[in-house]
C-alpha positions in Angstrom: 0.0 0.0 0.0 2.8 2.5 1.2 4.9 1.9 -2.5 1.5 2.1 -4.0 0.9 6.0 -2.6 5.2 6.6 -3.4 4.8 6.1 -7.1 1.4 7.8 -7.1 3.5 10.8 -6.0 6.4 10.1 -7.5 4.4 10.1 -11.1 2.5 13.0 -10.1 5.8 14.8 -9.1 7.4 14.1 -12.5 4.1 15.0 -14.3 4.0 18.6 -12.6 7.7 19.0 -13.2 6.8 18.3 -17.0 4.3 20.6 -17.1 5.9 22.9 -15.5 8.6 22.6 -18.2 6.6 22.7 -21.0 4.7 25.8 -19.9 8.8 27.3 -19.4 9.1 26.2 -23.2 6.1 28.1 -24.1 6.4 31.0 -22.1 9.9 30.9 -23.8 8.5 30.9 -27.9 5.9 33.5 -26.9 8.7 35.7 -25.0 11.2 35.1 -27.9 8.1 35.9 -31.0 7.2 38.8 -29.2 10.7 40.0 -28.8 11.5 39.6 -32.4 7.6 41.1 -33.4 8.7 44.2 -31.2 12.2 44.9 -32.6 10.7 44.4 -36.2 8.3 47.1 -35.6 10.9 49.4 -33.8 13.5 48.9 -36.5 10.5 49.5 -39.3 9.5 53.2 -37.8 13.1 53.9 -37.5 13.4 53.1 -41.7 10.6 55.3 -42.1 11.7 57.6 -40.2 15.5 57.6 -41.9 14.0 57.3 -45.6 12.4 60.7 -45.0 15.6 62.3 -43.8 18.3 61.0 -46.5 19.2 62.9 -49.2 17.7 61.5 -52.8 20.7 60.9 -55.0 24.1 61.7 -53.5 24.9 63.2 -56.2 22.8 65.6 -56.6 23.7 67.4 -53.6 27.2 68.5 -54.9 25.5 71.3 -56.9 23.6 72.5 -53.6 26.5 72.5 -51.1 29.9 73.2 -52.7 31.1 71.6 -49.7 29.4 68.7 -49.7 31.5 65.5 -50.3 29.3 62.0 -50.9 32.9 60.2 -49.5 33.6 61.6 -46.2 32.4 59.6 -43.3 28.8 61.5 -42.5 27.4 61.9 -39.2 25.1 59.9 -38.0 21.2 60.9 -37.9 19.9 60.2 -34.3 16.6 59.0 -34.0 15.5 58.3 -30.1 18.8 58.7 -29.0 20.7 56.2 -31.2 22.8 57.4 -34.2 22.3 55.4 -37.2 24.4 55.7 -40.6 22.4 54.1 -43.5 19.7 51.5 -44.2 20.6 48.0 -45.5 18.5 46.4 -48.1 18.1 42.8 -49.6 16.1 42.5 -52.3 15.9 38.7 -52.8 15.0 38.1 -49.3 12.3 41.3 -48.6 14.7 43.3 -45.9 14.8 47.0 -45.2 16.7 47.4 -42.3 18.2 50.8 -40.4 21.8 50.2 -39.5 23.2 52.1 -36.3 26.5 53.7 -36.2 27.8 51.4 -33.1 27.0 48.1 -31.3 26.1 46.5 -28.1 23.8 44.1 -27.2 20.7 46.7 -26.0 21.1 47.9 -29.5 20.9 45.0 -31.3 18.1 44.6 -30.0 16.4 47.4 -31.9 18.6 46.9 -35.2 21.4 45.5 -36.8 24.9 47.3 -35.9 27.8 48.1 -37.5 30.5 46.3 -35.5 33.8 47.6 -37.4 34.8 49.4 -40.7 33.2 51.5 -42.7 31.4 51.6 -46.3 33.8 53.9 -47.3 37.0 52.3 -46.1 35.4 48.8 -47.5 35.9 47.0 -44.7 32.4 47.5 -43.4 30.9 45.1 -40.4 27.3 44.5 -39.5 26.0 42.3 -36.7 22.1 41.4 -36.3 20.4 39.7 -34.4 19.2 36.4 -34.8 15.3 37.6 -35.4 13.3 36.1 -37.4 12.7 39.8 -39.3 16.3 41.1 -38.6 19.3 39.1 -39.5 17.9 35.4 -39.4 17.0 35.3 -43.4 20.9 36.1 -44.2 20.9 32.3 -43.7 19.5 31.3 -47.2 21.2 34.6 -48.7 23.1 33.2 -52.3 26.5 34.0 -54.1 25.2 36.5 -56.5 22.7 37.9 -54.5 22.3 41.7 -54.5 22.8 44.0 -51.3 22.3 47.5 -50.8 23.8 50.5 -48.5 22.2 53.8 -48.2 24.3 56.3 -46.1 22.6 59.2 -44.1 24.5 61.6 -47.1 22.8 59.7 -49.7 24.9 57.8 -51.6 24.3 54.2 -52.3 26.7 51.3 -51.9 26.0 48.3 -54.0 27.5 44.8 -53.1 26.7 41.2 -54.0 27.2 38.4 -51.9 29.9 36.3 -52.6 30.4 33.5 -49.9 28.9 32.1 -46.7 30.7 31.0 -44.0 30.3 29.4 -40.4 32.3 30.7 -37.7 33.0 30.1 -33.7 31.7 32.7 -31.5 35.6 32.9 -30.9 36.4 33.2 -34.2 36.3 36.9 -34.1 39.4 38.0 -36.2 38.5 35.6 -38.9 35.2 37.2 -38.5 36.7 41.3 -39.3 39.4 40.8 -41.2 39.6 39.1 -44.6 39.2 40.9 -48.1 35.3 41.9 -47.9 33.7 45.2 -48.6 31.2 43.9 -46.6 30.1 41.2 -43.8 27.3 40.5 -42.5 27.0 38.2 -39.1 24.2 36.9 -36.5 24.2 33.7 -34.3 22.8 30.6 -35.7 19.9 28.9 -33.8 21.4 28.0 -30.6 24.2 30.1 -30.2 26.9 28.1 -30.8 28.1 29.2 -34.2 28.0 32.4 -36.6 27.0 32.9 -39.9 28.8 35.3 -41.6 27.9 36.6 -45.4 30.4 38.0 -47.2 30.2 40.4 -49.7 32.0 42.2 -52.6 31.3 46.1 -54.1 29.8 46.2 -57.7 31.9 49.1 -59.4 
């Protein structure tokens, strides 16, 4: 009779602890889609926001400000208290994204970063986050694939993607040095590696 009553409890122990894990789980995807549903929202008014405030055709601007000089490094245009320097677009895989001028974690979570470099140095480095809206469709991103920069002065960098590569979180020289005009990172599912897009200028 007494075992009888210990594996009642015992099974009823281990079925509350496995409910109580698969509600975590839950509570988990819903924290994690609403996370990535807030940030694609934020990042979307800030693109508004910037498409409104860039220049229409770099080059067009020389004849209004003799001073004006599509190269130089631009400052970045703050919008609620973050500075961002351009807006990132994929065609082939539907994303407009605002790029900000520096990273860190809290950031990220708005919008991807640029990490090191510089469009105009060609040596530019963005990190995103792993969202399913942000930097998650980078994954299935092909050589030839077309990618676009537009900096706060207007002018319009135009790469293609060349190669895809996997990378250890520790891997971070391999991930900013190389011969790229332009990489691309975020985490793959689980944390444990990086996928990192590389891509060169079209003159």
């Amino acid at each position: 009779m007494k075992k009888t009553k210990r594996k009642k409890r015992a099974a009823l122990l281990c079925l509350s602890i496995g409910l109580a894990l698969i509600l975590a789980a839950l509570a988990l995807i819903l924290y994690n889609r609403w996370d990535a549903n807030r940030a694609y929202e934020a990042s979307e008014e800030v693109a508004a926001q910037l498409v409104e405030e860039i220049p229409v055709g770099g080059e067009q601007n020389r004849g209004q400000d003799p001073e004006w000089n599509p190269y130089r490094e631009p400052e970045a245009i703050e919008v609620d208290g973050n500075g961002y320097i351009g807006i990132l677009e994929i065609p082939s895989i539907n994303l407009v994204l605002p790029v900000m001028d520096q990273w860190d974690y809290t950031r990220l979570k708005i919008a991807p970063c640029r990490y090191t470099g510089s469009y105009l140095t060609n040596d530019m480095v963005i990190a995103g986050h792993n969202y399913l809206r942000h930097f998650s469709p980078i994954k299935r991103l092909k050589p030839g694939s077309d990618v676009y920069f537009t900096s706060v002065a207007g002018r319009v960098f135009h790469y293609q993607v060349v190669s895809l590569e996997t990378l250890k979180p520790t891997q971070i020289e391999d991930m900013i040095t190389g011969d790229w005009d332009l990489t691309m990172f975020t985490c793959n599912p689980g944390g444990q590696t990086r996928m990192a897009v590389r891509c060169a200028a079209v003159s």
